[in-house]
Short mmCIF file of C-alpha atoms and ligand atoms in Angstrom, two decimals:
data_model
loop_
_atom_site.label_atom_id
_atom_site.label_comp_id
_atom_site.label_asym_id
_atom_site.label_seq_id
_atom_site.Cartn_x
_atom_site.Cartn_y
_atom_site.Cartn_z
CA MET A 1 -33.99 -9.31 31.55
CA ALA A 2 -34.32 -11.70 28.54
CA LYS A 3 -32.62 -10.42 25.43
CA ASP A 4 -35.02 -9.54 22.89
CA ILE A 5 -33.58 -11.59 19.68
CA THR A 6 -36.40 -10.02 17.52
CA ARG A 7 -34.31 -6.84 17.76
CA PRO A 8 -30.72 -7.38 17.67
CA ASP A 9 -28.39 -4.44 18.05
CA PRO A 10 -28.32 -2.52 14.78
CA ALA A 11 -24.94 -0.75 15.71
CA VAL A 12 -22.93 -2.76 13.24
CA VAL A 13 -25.21 -1.94 10.27
CA LEU A 14 -25.37 1.69 11.36
CA ASP A 15 -21.81 1.76 11.83
CA LEU A 16 -21.09 0.59 8.39
CA LEU A 17 -23.90 2.57 6.59
CA GLU A 18 -21.81 5.47 7.91
CA ALA A 19 -18.22 4.28 7.44
CA PHE A 20 -17.80 5.41 3.80
CA ARG A 21 -18.99 8.94 4.77
CA ARG A 22 -16.11 8.95 7.21
CA SER A 23 -13.58 7.95 4.64
CA LYS A 24 -14.80 10.37 2.12
CA THR A 25 -14.68 13.25 4.65
CA MET A 26 -11.04 12.61 5.20
CA PHE A 27 -10.44 12.18 1.32
CA ALA A 28 -12.12 15.63 0.64
CA ALA A 29 -10.01 17.17 3.37
CA VAL A 30 -6.88 16.16 1.56
CA ALA A 31 -8.00 17.02 -1.74
CA LEU A 32 -9.29 20.53 -0.74
CA GLY A 33 -5.77 21.12 0.74
CA VAL A 34 -7.06 21.91 4.30
CA PHE A 35 -4.24 20.21 6.36
CA ASP A 36 -1.69 21.99 4.14
CA ALA A 37 -3.37 25.38 4.53
CA LEU A 38 -3.38 24.65 8.48
CA GLU A 39 0.38 23.56 8.38
CA ASN A 40 1.54 26.49 10.28
CA GLY A 41 -1.13 26.75 12.61
CA PRO A 42 -4.98 27.81 13.02
CA ARG A 43 -6.55 30.31 10.35
CA PRO A 44 -9.81 32.08 10.71
CA LEU A 45 -12.53 30.16 8.70
CA ALA A 46 -13.32 32.91 6.38
CA GLU A 47 -9.80 33.23 5.24
CA LEU A 48 -9.55 29.42 4.68
CA ALA A 49 -12.62 29.28 2.72
CA GLN A 50 -11.27 32.08 0.52
CA GLU A 51 -7.89 30.40 -0.19
CA LEU A 52 -9.37 27.03 -0.67
CA PHE A 53 -12.29 28.28 -2.88
CA ALA A 54 -14.96 26.77 -0.41
CA ASN A 55 -18.45 27.80 0.63
CA SER A 56 -17.70 28.87 4.20
CA ASP A 57 -20.88 27.30 5.69
CA ALA A 58 -20.11 23.95 3.95
CA LEU A 59 -16.44 24.15 5.06
CA GLU A 60 -17.55 24.87 8.52
CA ARG A 61 -19.73 21.85 8.68
CA LEU A 62 -16.58 19.83 7.29
CA ARG A 63 -14.32 21.47 9.96
CA ASP A 64 -16.47 20.24 12.66
CA ALA A 65 -16.56 16.81 11.19
CA TRP A 66 -12.65 16.77 10.90
CA VAL A 67 -12.68 17.69 14.81
CA GLY A 68 -15.02 14.73 15.44
CA LEU A 69 -12.90 12.45 13.30
CA GLN A 70 -9.81 13.43 15.21
CA LEU A 71 -8.09 15.05 12.25
CA LEU A 72 -8.22 18.51 13.51
CA LYS A 73 -8.30 19.83 17.10
CA ARG A 74 -9.86 23.00 18.73
CA SER A 75 -7.72 24.99 21.03
CA GLU A 76 -7.99 28.78 21.99
CA ALA A 77 -5.97 29.63 19.16
CA GLY A 78 -8.39 27.89 16.74
CA TYR A 79 -8.45 24.85 14.93
CA GLU A 80 -5.14 23.02 14.05
CA ASN A 81 -3.95 19.65 12.59
CA THR A 82 -3.67 16.87 15.03
CA PRO A 83 -0.30 15.06 15.12
CA ALA A 84 -1.74 12.32 12.93
CA ALA A 85 -2.84 14.72 10.25
CA ALA A 86 0.35 16.87 10.44
CA ALA A 87 2.47 13.63 9.86
CA TYR A 88 0.28 11.50 7.44
CA LEU A 89 -2.06 14.26 5.62
CA CYS A 90 0.32 17.19 4.62
CA THR A 91 1.87 16.82 1.58
CA SER A 92 5.11 18.31 2.77
CA SER A 93 5.61 15.68 5.38
CA PRO A 94 8.14 12.90 4.60
CA ARG A 95 5.55 10.30 6.26
CA ARG A 96 2.72 11.49 4.15
CA LEU A 97 0.05 9.02 3.18
CA THR A 98 -1.63 11.63 0.71
CA GLY A 99 -0.73 9.92 -2.33
CA TYR A 100 -2.70 6.55 -1.08
CA VAL A 101 -5.34 8.99 0.19
CA GLY A 102 -5.55 10.70 -3.15
CA TRP A 103 -5.34 7.26 -5.20
CA SER A 104 -8.55 5.98 -3.05
CA ASN A 105 -10.31 9.16 -3.69
CA ALA A 106 -9.57 9.56 -7.36
CA VAL A 107 -9.29 5.96 -8.56
CA MET A 108 -10.24 3.15 -6.20
CA TRP A 109 -13.57 4.87 -5.22
CA LYS A 110 -14.83 4.25 -8.74
CA LEU A 111 -13.42 0.82 -8.93
CA TRP A 112 -15.05 0.08 -5.61
CA ALA A 113 -18.51 1.48 -7.09
CA HIS A 114 -18.62 -1.73 -9.19
CA LEU A 115 -17.68 -4.17 -6.50
CA GLU A 116 -20.89 -6.37 -6.95
CA ASP A 117 -19.96 -7.02 -10.76
CA ALA A 118 -16.22 -7.57 -9.51
CA VAL A 119 -17.89 -10.57 -7.27
CA ARG A 120 -20.13 -11.74 -9.90
CA GLU A 121 -17.39 -11.80 -12.42
CA GLY A 122 -14.39 -12.41 -10.45
CA THR A 123 -12.39 -9.81 -12.39
CA HIS A 124 -10.93 -6.20 -11.66
CA ARG A 125 -13.03 -3.16 -12.86
CA TRP A 126 -10.47 -1.22 -14.87
CA LYS A 127 -12.64 -1.37 -18.25
CA GLN A 128 -15.93 -1.12 -16.35
CA ALA A 129 -14.99 2.06 -14.61
CA TYR A 130 -12.61 3.59 -17.07
CA GLY A 131 -12.99 1.93 -20.23
CA TRP A 132 -9.16 0.56 -20.04
CA ASP A 133 -7.95 -2.87 -21.11
CA GLY A 134 -4.45 -4.44 -20.81
CA PRO A 135 -1.57 -4.54 -18.30
CA ILE A 136 -2.72 -3.55 -14.83
CA PHE A 137 0.24 -1.29 -14.21
CA GLU A 138 -0.49 0.78 -17.21
CA HIS A 139 -3.65 1.98 -15.67
CA PHE A 140 -1.77 2.68 -12.42
CA PHE A 141 0.77 4.56 -14.37
CA ARG A 142 -1.51 6.15 -16.92
CA ASP A 143 0.30 9.39 -16.73
CA GLU A 144 3.23 11.13 -14.93
CA ALA A 145 1.23 12.49 -12.11
CA SER A 146 -0.58 9.28 -11.46
CA LYS A 147 2.40 7.10 -11.42
CA ARG A 148 3.95 9.53 -8.79
CA GLU A 149 0.82 9.60 -6.65
CA PHE A 150 0.45 5.90 -6.65
CA THR A 151 4.15 5.42 -5.86
CA MET A 152 4.35 7.97 -2.98
CA GLY A 153 1.22 6.39 -1.72
CA MET A 154 3.02 3.03 -1.58
CA HIS A 155 5.94 4.66 -0.12
CA GLY A 156 3.94 6.15 2.79
CA TYR A 157 2.69 2.92 3.71
CA GLY A 158 6.25 1.32 3.33
CA LEU A 159 7.76 3.80 5.71
CA ILE A 160 5.56 2.75 8.47
CA SER A 161 5.93 -1.23 7.54
CA SER A 162 9.44 -1.74 6.22
CA PRO A 163 11.37 -1.35 9.44
CA HIS A 164 9.12 -4.04 10.93
CA VAL A 165 9.69 -6.37 7.77
CA VAL A 166 13.32 -6.38 7.82
CA ALA A 167 13.55 -6.83 11.59
CA ALA A 168 11.30 -9.76 11.51
CA PHE A 169 14.22 -12.27 10.93
CA ASP A 170 17.87 -11.97 11.22
CA LEU A 171 18.88 -11.09 7.72
CA GLY A 172 22.54 -10.33 8.79
CA LYS A 173 24.21 -13.27 6.89
CA PHE A 174 23.01 -11.87 3.62
CA GLN A 175 25.15 -9.80 1.53
CA ARG A 176 22.92 -8.46 -1.71
CA LEU A 177 19.42 -7.73 -1.58
CA ILE A 178 17.59 -7.63 -4.90
CA ASP A 179 14.16 -5.83 -4.12
CA LEU A 180 12.03 -6.57 -6.93
CA GLY A 181 9.15 -4.09 -7.76
CA GLY A 182 10.83 -2.05 -5.24
CA ALA A 183 9.16 1.17 -6.18
CA THR A 184 10.61 4.03 -4.13
CA GLY A 185 13.25 1.59 -2.46
CA HIS A 186 11.96 2.13 1.02
CA LEU A 187 12.41 -1.72 1.96
CA ALA A 188 16.03 -1.72 0.77
CA ILE A 189 16.70 1.62 2.57
CA ALA A 190 15.20 0.01 5.73
CA ALA A 191 17.21 -3.27 5.32
CA CYS A 192 20.48 -1.22 4.56
CA ARG A 193 19.78 0.77 7.76
CA ARG A 194 19.43 -2.15 9.89
CA TYR A 195 22.23 -4.46 8.38
CA LEU A 196 25.37 -2.37 7.92
CA ASN A 197 27.18 -4.88 5.68
CA LEU A 198 24.27 -5.26 3.40
CA ARG A 199 24.18 -3.71 -0.33
CA ALA A 200 20.96 -3.57 -2.32
CA VAL A 201 19.50 -3.23 -5.75
CA GLY A 202 15.77 -1.67 -6.28
CA PHE A 203 14.62 -3.29 -9.51
CA ASP A 204 11.28 -1.91 -10.97
CA LEU A 205 9.84 -0.73 -14.42
CA PRO A 206 11.74 1.86 -16.06
CA GLY A 207 9.19 4.58 -15.60
CA VAL A 208 9.59 4.22 -11.81
CA VAL A 209 13.35 4.41 -11.73
CA PRO A 210 13.63 8.29 -11.76
CA LEU A 211 11.45 8.57 -8.46
CA ALA A 212 13.27 5.61 -6.92
CA ARG A 213 16.89 7.26 -7.66
CA GLU A 214 15.40 10.55 -6.16
CA VAL A 215 14.20 8.90 -2.94
CA ILE A 216 17.00 6.44 -2.41
CA GLY A 217 19.41 9.58 -3.29
CA ALA A 218 18.05 11.33 -0.19
CA SER A 219 18.40 8.24 2.08
CA PRO A 220 21.31 7.98 4.43
CA VAL A 221 22.31 4.54 2.66
CA ASP A 222 22.18 5.62 -1.05
CA ASP A 223 26.06 4.85 -1.35
CA ARG A 224 25.00 1.07 -0.83
CA ILE A 225 21.61 0.94 -3.12
CA ASP A 226 21.56 0.86 -6.89
CA VAL A 227 18.46 0.98 -9.06
CA GLU A 228 17.96 -0.93 -12.10
CA ALA A 229 15.12 -0.97 -14.74
CA GLY A 230 13.67 -3.90 -15.82
CA ASP A 231 10.49 -6.27 -16.10
CA PHE A 232 10.57 -9.14 -13.47
CA PHE A 233 8.70 -11.51 -15.73
CA THR A 234 10.93 -11.35 -18.71
CA ASP A 235 14.34 -9.57 -18.03
CA PRO A 236 17.46 -11.18 -16.48
CA LEU A 237 17.15 -10.73 -12.69
CA PRO A 238 20.29 -9.11 -10.93
CA ALA A 239 22.46 -11.44 -8.81
CA GLY A 240 21.90 -11.68 -5.06
CA ASP A 241 21.71 -13.67 -2.07
CA LEU A 242 18.47 -12.18 -0.82
CA PHE A 243 15.49 -11.49 -3.03
CA ALA A 244 12.15 -9.14 -1.71
CA LEU A 245 8.78 -8.96 -3.00
CA GLY A 246 6.84 -6.27 -1.20
CA ARG A 247 3.19 -6.13 -2.18
CA ILE A 248 3.75 -7.64 -5.22
CA VAL A 249 2.57 -11.56 -5.20
CA PRO A 250 -1.31 -10.20 -4.44
CA ASP A 251 -1.13 -8.32 -7.68
CA TRP A 252 -1.08 -11.26 -10.02
CA SER A 253 -2.77 -14.30 -11.08
CA GLU A 254 -1.35 -17.84 -9.87
CA ASP A 255 0.44 -18.86 -13.12
CA LYS A 256 2.36 -15.41 -13.15
CA ILE A 257 3.36 -15.61 -9.41
CA HIS A 258 4.44 -19.11 -10.02
CA GLN A 259 6.57 -17.85 -13.28
CA LEU A 260 8.27 -15.06 -11.21
CA LEU A 261 8.90 -17.32 -7.71
CA THR A 262 10.54 -19.85 -10.28
CA ARG A 263 12.67 -17.32 -11.63
CA ILE A 264 13.60 -16.03 -8.38
CA HIS A 265 14.35 -19.52 -6.89
CA ALA A 266 16.69 -20.41 -10.17
CA ARG A 267 18.62 -17.14 -9.60
CA LEU A 268 19.30 -17.52 -5.88
CA PRO A 269 22.40 -19.44 -4.58
CA ARG A 270 21.90 -22.40 -2.33
CA GLY A 271 21.10 -20.84 1.10
CA GLY A 272 19.77 -17.62 -0.37
CA ALA A 273 16.21 -16.45 0.41
CA LEU A 274 13.24 -14.72 -0.58
CA LEU A 275 11.62 -12.05 1.85
CA ILE A 276 7.83 -11.49 1.11
CA ALA A 277 6.14 -8.45 2.74
CA GLU A 278 2.37 -8.83 2.82
CA LYS A 279 -0.32 -8.85 5.23
CA LEU A 280 -0.96 -12.43 6.02
CA LEU A 281 -4.72 -13.54 6.36
CA GLU A 282 -5.59 -15.72 9.46
CA ASP A 283 -5.35 -19.60 9.04
CA ASP A 284 -9.12 -19.48 8.82
CA LYS A 285 -9.50 -16.39 6.67
CA LEU A 286 -11.67 -14.78 9.22
CA GLY A 287 -9.37 -11.74 9.95
CA PRO A 288 -7.53 -9.47 10.11
CA ARG A 289 -9.90 -7.11 8.68
CA TRP A 290 -7.33 -5.08 7.02
CA ALA A 291 -6.14 -8.24 4.87
CA GLN A 292 -9.61 -9.22 4.04
CA MET A 293 -10.35 -5.47 2.80
CA GLN A 294 -7.42 -5.47 1.00
CA SER A 295 -8.07 -8.80 -0.61
CA LEU A 296 -11.39 -7.27 -1.92
CA ASN A 297 -9.25 -4.16 -3.28
CA MET A 298 -6.97 -6.64 -5.16
CA LEU A 299 -10.27 -8.05 -6.76
CA THR A 300 -11.21 -4.44 -7.97
CA CYS A 301 -7.85 -3.59 -9.26
CA THR A 302 -5.63 -6.59 -9.85
CA GLU A 303 -5.29 -10.26 -10.96
CA GLY A 304 -4.51 -11.29 -7.25
CA LYS A 305 -5.58 -11.76 -3.86
CA GLU A 306 -4.40 -11.90 -0.26
CA ARG A 307 -3.29 -15.25 1.27
CA THR A 308 -2.81 -17.20 4.48
CA LEU A 309 0.87 -18.19 5.60
CA ALA A 310 -0.16 -21.75 4.50
CA GLU A 311 -1.03 -20.54 0.80
CA TYR A 312 1.96 -18.63 0.63
CA GLU A 313 4.04 -21.78 1.81
CA ALA A 314 2.39 -23.82 -0.76
CA LEU A 315 3.15 -21.25 -3.64
CA LEU A 316 6.89 -21.10 -2.41
CA LYS A 317 7.37 -24.82 -2.17
CA ARG A 318 5.73 -25.35 -5.49
CA ALA A 319 8.54 -23.07 -7.17
CA GLY A 320 11.15 -25.06 -5.23
CA PHE A 321 11.77 -23.30 -1.72
CA GLY A 322 12.50 -25.30 1.39
CA GLU A 323 11.82 -24.12 4.67
CA VAL A 324 9.27 -21.18 4.88
CA THR A 325 8.88 -19.12 7.96
CA GLY A 326 6.13 -16.49 8.73
CA CYS A 327 6.11 -13.54 11.16
CA ARG A 328 3.31 -11.39 11.92
CA THR A 329 4.68 -7.71 12.84
CA ALA A 330 2.99 -4.98 14.64
CA SER A 331 2.84 -2.99 11.20
CA PRO A 332 0.47 -2.97 8.48
CA LEU A 333 2.55 -5.83 6.77
CA ASP A 334 3.92 -9.12 7.84
CA ALA A 335 6.80 -10.91 6.68
CA VAL A 336 7.47 -14.62 5.10
CA LEU A 337 11.03 -15.90 4.80
CA ALA A 338 11.60 -18.63 2.06
CA VAL A 339 15.12 -20.43 1.88
CA LYS A 340 16.58 -22.16 -1.05
CA GLY A 341 17.51 -25.27 0.50
C1 SAM B 1 2.10 -2.60 -5.46
S1 SAM B 1 3.48 -1.97 -5.85
C2 SAM B 1 4.73 -2.41 -4.54
C3 SAM B 1 5.77 -1.60 -4.57
C4 SAM B 1 6.74 -1.80 -3.29
N1 SAM B 1 7.32 -3.11 -3.17
C5 SAM B 1 5.99 -1.44 -1.93
O1 SAM B 1 5.78 -2.35 -1.23
O2 SAM B 1 5.81 -0.35 -1.81
C6 SAM B 1 4.05 -3.05 -7.31
C7 SAM B 1 5.27 -2.39 -7.81
O3 SAM B 1 5.89 -3.43 -8.93
C8 SAM B 1 6.19 -2.78 -10.09
N2 SAM B 1 6.18 -3.65 -11.05
C9 SAM B 1 4.71 -4.14 -11.75
N3 SAM B 1 5.05 -4.97 -12.88
C10 SAM B 1 6.46 -4.85 -12.89
C11 SAM B 1 7.19 -5.77 -13.61
N4 SAM B 1 6.71 -6.46 -14.59
N5 SAM B 1 8.62 -5.70 -13.29
C12 SAM B 1 9.16 -5.03 -12.54
N6 SAM B 1 8.40 -4.21 -11.47
C13 SAM B 1 7.02 -4.36 -11.80
C14 SAM B 1 5.49 -1.46 -10.11
O4 SAM B 1 6.29 -0.42 -10.82
C15 SAM B 1 5.28 -1.21 -8.64
O5 SAM B 1 6.42 -0.35 -8.22
#
């Protein structure tokens, strides 16, 4: 039978029409504390509604939707967290992504509400959504709770990706890794766990240092990782033969990236290298979807964007680096290694 081209399949449109509702349904579950409340097993709906200060009819609708979204499962005993919800959506889990979920719900949601204006003007939406001007990380870190929330959100993603990033190349010959903007230190921890002779320094803004010390202190390699406070644009950089930038480059304008890469290049010895952890866009930029969405996310909240390997190579070569190699990983972040020739 001939295909009716006047009535194409509406599935893609219908799916996207609903997509934000699915995200918000998960955000609401985390914000309400549902997965935490079910951490030790099923509970009666009425008891849950009372504990979460929720309307029980509305909560029942949400609960059924969470089953449909594979965040809860129904057994004979009642409704319980699926393994994914238990690992990533409970605040007591070491692998939690609740910080990133909370940040998406409380902060990004309002920035994305102005995406049309971001596209018209080509700039982030902090002022429009919140009335804030000034350096972007002052917004991310507007108070202690936001800083912790944002940084632990990054940490959850980092736990999934950093072991893949440090395994993307053989880094066994390097002695001292300097992880600039290293936050909780998940990349330095993953690197030191994989390369037993490696020592590392997590370098970040002063406000992040206490949390970095806390997370690194609880890791099995804390005797090989130091934490230093500083501004990577202006302060002297620690000495090392391997630098790392994990989810840093897409935050900044091209001028600032050049400034940072040039500083790193000048600080490295010959044969030293820079490891970049980012999701690479395909050469034609038509995928992967996650990187495309993240590039739009960067538009709403930073000065930067996501890039292809060729675009990273151009930035790195302009700063003086020689050989540049990319490696796509099976995790949310890929890896790029640039060597000082
Ligand atoms: C998007 S987060 C990435 C954190 C970490 N590398 C990761 O992948 O999870 C950016 C980090 O850069 C740090 N940062 C921002 N501006 C900085 C600066 N001028 N000097 C040092 N660190 C900075 C922030 O505090 C934050 O921890």
